[in-house]
Tab-separated table of C-alpha atoms in Angstrom:
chain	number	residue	atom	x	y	z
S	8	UNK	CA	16.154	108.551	32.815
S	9	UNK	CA	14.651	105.151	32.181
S	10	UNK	CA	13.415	105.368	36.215
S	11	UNK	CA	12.298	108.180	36.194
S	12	UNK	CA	9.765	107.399	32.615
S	13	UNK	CA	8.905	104.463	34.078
S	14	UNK	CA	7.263	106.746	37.468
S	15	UNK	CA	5.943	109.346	35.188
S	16	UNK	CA	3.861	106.468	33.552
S	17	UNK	CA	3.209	104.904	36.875
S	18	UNK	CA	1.776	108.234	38.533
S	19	UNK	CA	-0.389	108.439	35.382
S	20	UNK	CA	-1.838	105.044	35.094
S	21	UNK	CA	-2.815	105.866	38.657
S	22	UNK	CA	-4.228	108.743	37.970
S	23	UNK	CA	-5.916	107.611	35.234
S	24	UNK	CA	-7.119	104.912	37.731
S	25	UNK	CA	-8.497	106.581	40.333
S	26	UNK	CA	-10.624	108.948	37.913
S	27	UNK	CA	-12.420	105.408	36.217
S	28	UNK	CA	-12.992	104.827	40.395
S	29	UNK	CA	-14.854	108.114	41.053
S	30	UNK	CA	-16.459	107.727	37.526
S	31	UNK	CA	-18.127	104.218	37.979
S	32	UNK	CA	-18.675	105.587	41.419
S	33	UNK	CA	-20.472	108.672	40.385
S	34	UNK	CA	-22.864	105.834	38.670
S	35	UNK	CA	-21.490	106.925	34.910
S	36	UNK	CA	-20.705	104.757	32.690
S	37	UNK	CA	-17.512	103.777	30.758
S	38	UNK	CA	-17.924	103.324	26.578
S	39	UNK	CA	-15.271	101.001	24.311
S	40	UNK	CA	-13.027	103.607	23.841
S	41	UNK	CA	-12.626	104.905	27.305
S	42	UNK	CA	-9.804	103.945	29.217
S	43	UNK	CA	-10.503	101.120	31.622
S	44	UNK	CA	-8.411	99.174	34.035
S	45	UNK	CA	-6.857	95.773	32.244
S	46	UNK	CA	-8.647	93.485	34.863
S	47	UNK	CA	-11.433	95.455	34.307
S	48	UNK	CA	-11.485	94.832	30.471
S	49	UNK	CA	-10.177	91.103	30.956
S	50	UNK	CA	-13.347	90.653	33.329
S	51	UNK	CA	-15.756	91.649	30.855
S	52	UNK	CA	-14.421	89.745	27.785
S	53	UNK	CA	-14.404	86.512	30.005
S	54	UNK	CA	-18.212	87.403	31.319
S	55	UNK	CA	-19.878	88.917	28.220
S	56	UNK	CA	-18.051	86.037	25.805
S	57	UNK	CA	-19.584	83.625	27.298
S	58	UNK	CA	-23.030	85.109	27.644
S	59	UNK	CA	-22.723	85.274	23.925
S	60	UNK	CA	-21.671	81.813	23.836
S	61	UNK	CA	-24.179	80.523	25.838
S	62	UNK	CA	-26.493	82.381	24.015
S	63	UNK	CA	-25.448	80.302	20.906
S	64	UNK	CA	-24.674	77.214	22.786
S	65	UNK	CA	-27.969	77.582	24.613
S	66	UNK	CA	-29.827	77.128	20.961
S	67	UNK	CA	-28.844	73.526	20.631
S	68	UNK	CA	-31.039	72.106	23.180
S	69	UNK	CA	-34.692	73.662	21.825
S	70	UNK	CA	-33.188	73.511	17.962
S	71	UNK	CA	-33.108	69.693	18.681
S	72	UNK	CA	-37.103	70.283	19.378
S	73	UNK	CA	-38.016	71.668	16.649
S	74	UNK	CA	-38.727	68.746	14.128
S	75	UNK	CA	-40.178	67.141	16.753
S	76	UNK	CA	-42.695	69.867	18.345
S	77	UNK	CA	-46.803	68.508	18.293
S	78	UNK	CA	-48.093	71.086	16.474
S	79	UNK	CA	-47.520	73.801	13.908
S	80	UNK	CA	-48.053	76.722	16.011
S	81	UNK	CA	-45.562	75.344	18.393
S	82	UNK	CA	-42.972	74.723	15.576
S	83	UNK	CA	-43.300	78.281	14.706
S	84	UNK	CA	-42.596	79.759	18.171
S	85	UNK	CA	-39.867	77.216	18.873
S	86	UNK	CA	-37.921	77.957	15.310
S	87	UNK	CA	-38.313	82.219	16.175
S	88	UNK	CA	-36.840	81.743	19.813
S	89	UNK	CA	-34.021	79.424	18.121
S	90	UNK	CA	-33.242	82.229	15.930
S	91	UNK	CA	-33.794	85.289	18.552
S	92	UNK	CA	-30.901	83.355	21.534
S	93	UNK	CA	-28.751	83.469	17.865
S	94	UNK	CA	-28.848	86.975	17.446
S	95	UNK	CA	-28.545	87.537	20.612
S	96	UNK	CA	-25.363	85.684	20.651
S	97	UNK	CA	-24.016	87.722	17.633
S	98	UNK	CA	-25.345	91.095	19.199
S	99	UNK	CA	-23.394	90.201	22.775
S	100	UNK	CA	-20.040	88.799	20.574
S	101	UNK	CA	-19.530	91.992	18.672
S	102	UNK	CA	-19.710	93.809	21.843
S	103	UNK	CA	-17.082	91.592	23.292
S	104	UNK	CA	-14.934	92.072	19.992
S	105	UNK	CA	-14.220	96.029	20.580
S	106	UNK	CA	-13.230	95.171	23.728
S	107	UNK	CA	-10.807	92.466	22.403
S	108	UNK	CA	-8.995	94.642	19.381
S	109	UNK	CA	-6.683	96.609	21.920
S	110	UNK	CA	-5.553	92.705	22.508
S	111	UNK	CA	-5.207	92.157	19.153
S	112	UNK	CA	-7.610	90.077	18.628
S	113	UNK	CA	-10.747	89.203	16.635
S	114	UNK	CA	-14.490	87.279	16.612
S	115	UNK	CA	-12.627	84.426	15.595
S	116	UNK	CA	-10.279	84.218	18.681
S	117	UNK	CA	-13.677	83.698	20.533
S	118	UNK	CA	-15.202	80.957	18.492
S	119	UNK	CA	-11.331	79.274	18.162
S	120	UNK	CA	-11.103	79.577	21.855
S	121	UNK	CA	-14.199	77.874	22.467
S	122	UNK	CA	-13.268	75.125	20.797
S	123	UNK	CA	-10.517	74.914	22.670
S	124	UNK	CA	-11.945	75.098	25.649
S	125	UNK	CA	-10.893	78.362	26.893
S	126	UNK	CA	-13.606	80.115	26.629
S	127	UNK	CA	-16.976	78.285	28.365
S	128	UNK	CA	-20.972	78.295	27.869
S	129	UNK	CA	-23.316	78.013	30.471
S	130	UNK	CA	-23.931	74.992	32.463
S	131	UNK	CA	-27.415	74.411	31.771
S	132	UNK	CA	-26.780	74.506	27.824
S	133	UNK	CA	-24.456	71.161	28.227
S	134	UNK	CA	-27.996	69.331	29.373
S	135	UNK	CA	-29.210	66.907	27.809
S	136	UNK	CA	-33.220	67.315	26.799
S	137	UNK	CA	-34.807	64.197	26.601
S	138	UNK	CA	-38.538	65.401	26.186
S	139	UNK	CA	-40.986	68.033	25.211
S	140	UNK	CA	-41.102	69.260	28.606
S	141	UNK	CA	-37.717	69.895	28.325
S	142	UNK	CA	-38.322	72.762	25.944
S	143	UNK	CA	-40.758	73.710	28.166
S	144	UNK	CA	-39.101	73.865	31.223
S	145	UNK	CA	-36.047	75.739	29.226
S	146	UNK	CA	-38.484	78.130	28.236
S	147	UNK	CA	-40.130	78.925	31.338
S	148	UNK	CA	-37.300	78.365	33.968
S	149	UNK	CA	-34.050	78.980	32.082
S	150	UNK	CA	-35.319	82.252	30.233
S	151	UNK	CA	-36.646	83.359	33.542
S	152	UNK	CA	-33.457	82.556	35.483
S	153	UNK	CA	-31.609	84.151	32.414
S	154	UNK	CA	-33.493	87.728	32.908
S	155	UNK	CA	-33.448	87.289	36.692
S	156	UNK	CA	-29.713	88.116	35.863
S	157	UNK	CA	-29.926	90.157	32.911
S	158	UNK	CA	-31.779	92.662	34.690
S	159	UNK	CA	-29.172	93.176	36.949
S	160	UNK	CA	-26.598	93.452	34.284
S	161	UNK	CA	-28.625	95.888	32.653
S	162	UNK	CA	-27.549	98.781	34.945
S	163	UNK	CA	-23.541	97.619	34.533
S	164	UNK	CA	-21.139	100.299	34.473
S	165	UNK	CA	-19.948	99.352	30.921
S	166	UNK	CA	-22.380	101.059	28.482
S	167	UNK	CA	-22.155	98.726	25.672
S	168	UNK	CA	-23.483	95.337	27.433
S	169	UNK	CA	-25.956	97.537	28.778
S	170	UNK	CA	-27.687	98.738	25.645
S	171	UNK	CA	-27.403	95.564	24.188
S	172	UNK	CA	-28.643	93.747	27.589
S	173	UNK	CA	-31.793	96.058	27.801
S	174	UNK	CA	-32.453	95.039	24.225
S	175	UNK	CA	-32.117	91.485	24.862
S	176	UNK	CA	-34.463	91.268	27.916
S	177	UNK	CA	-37.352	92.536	26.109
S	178	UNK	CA	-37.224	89.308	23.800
S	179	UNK	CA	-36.134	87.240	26.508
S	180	UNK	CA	-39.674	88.179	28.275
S	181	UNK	CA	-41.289	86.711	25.196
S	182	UNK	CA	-39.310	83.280	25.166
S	183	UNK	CA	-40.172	83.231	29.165
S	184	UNK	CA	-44.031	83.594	28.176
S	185	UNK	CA	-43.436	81.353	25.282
S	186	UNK	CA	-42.202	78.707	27.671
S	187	UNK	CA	-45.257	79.830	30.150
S	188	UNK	CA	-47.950	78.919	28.086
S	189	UNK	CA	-45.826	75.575	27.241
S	190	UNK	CA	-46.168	74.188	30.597
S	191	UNK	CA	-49.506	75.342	31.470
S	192	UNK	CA	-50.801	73.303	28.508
S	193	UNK	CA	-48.794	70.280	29.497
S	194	UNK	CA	-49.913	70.980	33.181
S	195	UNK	CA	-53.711	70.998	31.764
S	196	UNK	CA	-53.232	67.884	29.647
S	197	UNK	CA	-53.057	64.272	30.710
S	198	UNK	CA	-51.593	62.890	33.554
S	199	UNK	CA	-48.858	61.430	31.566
S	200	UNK	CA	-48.239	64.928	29.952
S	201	UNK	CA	-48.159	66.099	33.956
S	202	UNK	CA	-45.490	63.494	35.018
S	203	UNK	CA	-43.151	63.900	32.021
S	204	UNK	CA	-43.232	68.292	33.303
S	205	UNK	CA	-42.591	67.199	36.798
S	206	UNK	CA	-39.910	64.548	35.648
S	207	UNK	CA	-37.966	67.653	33.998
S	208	UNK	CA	-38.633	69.745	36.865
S	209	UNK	CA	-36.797	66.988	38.923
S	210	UNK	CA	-33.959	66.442	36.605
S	211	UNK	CA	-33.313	70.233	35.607
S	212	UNK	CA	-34.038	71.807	39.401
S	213	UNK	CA	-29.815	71.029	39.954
S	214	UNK	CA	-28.808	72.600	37.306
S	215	UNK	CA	-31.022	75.613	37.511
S	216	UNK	CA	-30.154	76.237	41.317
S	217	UNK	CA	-25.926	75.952	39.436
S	218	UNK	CA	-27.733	78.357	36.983
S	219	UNK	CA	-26.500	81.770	39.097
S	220	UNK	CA	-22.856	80.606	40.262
S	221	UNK	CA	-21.488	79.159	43.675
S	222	UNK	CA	-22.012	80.854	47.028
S	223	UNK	CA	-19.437	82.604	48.142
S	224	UNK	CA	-18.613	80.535	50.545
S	225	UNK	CA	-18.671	77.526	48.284
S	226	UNK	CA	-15.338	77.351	48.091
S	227	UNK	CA	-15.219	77.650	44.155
S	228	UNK	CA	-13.261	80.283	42.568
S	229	UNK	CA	-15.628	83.561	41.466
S	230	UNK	CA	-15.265	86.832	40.408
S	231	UNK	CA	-18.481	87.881	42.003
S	232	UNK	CA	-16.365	90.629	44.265
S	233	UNK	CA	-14.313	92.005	41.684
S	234	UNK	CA	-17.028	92.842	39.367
S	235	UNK	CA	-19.328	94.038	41.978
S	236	UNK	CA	-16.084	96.387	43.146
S	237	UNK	CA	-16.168	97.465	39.540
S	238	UNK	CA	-20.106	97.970	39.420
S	239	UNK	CA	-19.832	95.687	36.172
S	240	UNK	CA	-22.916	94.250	38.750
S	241	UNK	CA	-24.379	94.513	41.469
S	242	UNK	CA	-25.306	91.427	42.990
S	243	UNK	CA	-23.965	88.398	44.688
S	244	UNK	CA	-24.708	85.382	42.969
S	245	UNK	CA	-26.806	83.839	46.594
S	246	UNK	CA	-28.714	86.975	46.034
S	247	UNK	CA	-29.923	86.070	42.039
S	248	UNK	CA	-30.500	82.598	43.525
S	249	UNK	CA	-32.772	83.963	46.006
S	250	UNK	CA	-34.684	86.192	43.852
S	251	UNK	CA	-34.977	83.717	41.646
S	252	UNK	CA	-36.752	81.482	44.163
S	253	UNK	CA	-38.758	84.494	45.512
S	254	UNK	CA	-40.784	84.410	42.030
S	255	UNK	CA	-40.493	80.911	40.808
S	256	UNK	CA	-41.426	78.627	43.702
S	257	UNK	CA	-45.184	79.945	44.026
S	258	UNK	CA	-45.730	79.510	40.442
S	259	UNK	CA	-44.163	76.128	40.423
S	260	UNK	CA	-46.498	75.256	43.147
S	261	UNK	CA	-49.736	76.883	42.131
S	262	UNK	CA	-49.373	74.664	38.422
S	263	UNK	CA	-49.666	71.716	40.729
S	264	UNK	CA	-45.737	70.872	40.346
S	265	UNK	CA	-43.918	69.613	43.227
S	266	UNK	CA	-40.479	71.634	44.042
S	267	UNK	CA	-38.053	68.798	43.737
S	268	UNK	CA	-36.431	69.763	47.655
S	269	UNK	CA	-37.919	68.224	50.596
S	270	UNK	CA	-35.882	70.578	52.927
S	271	UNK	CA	-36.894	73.912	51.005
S	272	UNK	CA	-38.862	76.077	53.018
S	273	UNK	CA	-39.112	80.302	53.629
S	274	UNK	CA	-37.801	81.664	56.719
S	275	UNK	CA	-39.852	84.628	57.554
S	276	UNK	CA	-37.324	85.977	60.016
S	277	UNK	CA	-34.099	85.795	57.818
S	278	UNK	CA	-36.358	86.801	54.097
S	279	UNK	CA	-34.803	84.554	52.489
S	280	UNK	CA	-35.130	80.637	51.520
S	281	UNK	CA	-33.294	77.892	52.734
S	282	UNK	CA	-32.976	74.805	50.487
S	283	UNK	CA	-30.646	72.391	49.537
S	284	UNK	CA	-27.336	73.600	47.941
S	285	UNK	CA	-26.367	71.624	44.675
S	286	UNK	CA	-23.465	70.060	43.951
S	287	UNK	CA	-21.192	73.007	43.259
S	288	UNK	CA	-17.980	70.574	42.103
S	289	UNK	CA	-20.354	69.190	39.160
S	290	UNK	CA	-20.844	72.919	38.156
S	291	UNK	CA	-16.908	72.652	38.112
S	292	UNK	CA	-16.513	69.921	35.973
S	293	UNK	CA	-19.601	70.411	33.181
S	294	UNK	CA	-17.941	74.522	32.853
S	295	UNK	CA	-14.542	74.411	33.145
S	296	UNK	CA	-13.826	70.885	31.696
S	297	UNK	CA	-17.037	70.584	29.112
S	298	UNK	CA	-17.988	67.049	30.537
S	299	UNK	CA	-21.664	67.685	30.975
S	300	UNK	CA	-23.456	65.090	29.087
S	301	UNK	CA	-23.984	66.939	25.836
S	302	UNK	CA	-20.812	69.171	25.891
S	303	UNK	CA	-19.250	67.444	23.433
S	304	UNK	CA	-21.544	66.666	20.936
S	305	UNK	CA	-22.986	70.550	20.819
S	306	UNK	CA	-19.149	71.819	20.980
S	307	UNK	CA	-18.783	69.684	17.294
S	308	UNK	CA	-21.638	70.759	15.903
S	309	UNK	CA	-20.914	74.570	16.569
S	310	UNK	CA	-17.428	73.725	15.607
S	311	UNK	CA	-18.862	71.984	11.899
S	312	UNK	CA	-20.830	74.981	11.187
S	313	UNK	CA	-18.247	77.311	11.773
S	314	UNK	CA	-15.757	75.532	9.113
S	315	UNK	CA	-18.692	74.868	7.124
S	316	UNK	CA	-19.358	78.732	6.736
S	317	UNK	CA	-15.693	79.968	6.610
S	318	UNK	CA	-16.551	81.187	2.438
S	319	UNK	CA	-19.750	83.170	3.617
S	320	UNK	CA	-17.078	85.030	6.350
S	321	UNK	CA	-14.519	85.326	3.422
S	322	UNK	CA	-16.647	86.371	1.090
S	323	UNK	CA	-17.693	89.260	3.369
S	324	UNK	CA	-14.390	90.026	4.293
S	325	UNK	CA	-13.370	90.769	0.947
S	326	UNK	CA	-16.501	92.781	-0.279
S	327	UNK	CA	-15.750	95.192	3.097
S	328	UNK	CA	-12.318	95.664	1.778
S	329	UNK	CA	-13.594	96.009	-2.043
S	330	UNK	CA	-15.983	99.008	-0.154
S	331	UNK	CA	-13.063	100.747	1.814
């Protein structure tokens, strides 16, 4: 009796299966309570937690601009981004956290296990900045490498991430003008103000190429195939990278700013730019192990805030259960 239960189930997990194929095929998409696959589910937990991480994560480096920003007008812009990759961060979370409860688990599972180091941020938010063209440059290039890949996961097949994506990308566009108008005044200003944007250019260019993944023939793990097989997107990571380049390298070079690659050029018959690959076993290390050089020092500083705000999530807590 047990057997045959156990094929009963079997033939209708497959079933079940090969409808969420021909649905995701048919371009539909799949909402929180659907039923999905469990890789399926365990893929987007892993990818959209740490988008929201990152999100958070990724307000450390600008937030530690913002008592030091030369003017006003600038402190105002910097302290309504800081606040916007925040919300984001929350927005992206709670969307993680319905898929989570069948798992029995909760919003504070994600912050405990980044603490712990299970869960990871994005490599270019354990960078140190160590100037104003930092900011800039995070601005500018990160937000713009950051939508270059949002756009794409705006048409995933889970519906969720994509409503909150396509809200998301309309205030990224702001932070990437924001960051715009940043480095065109630096770029205008002295030639001191010119060689401190070009100095971040050289020190962040790495990073930003690490920004979209490894190849996939870098011979670093990815799930790249998987979710592409699942539609949760629809593009290799070598194919971000290159659209990436496609719309950043002209404006890096028509702002007078020197692409920090001497072997980078366009190859007209291939389409595509050939430059030179980063260091894909750093990428390793700064994710996966948080030892990028300000992994630490952001990770206790999220980590302070949380404990230090445990009586606001209490206090909630118990008014919601006053309510209900």
């Amino acid at each position: 009796m047990v057997e045959k239960a156990e094929m009963v189930t079997t033939q209708e997990e497959q079933a079940k299966y090969n409808e969420f194929i021909a649905k995701i095929g048919r371009g539909e998409k799949i909402e929180a309570d659907d039923w999905m696959p469990e890789d399926y589910r365990i893929q987007l937990i892993k990818l959209i937690a740490m988008h929201g991480l990152s999100e958070i994560m990724g307000a450390f480096p600008e937030k530690e601009w913002v008592p030091k920003t030369p003017t006003l007008k600038r402190k105002l812009s910097l302290m309504a981004k800081v606040q916007d990759e925040v919300g984001h961060g929350q927005l992206l979370i709670r969307v993680a956290e319905d898929l989570m409860k069948p798992l029995g688990k909760s919003r504070e599972d994600i912050m405990s296990d980044l603490f712990s180091g299970k869960l990871k941020f994005h490599n270019v938010f354990h960078m140190e900045t160590k100037s104003w063209a930092d900011a800039a440059l995070i601005g500018w290039l990160v937000d713009g490498a950051a939508i270059v890949t949002q756009k794409m996961l705006a048409h995933t097949s889970y519906a969720p991430y994509a409503r909150a994506l396509k809200r998301i990308i309309l205030e990224e566009r702001f932070h990437a003008y924001h960051g715009e108008d940043m480095v065109i005044a630096l770029g205008d200003g002295t030639e001191m103000q010119r060689e401190m944007m070009q100095d971040a250019l050289n020190r962040w260019w790495p990073a930003l190429l690490m920004f979209f993944g490894p190849p996939e023939e870098g011979g670093l793990k990815s799930n790249q195939e998987q979710n592409i097989r699942y539609k949760i997107r629809y593009k290799t990571n070598e194919e971000l990278r290159q659209e990436f380049l496609d719309k950043y390298v002209p404006q890096i070079q028509a702002l007078g700013l020197k692409v920090p690659d001497e072997n980078i050029y366009y190859d007209e018959e291939k389409q595509k730019w050939v430059y030179t690959h980063a260091d894909y076993t750093y990428l390793r290390d700064v994710i996966a192990k948080n030892q990028g050089p300000r992994s630490q020092n952001r990770l206790n500083l999220r980590k302070i805030g949380f404990e230090n705000n445990a009586w606001v999530r209490e206090a909630l807590l118990k008014k919601q259960e006053e309510i209900s």
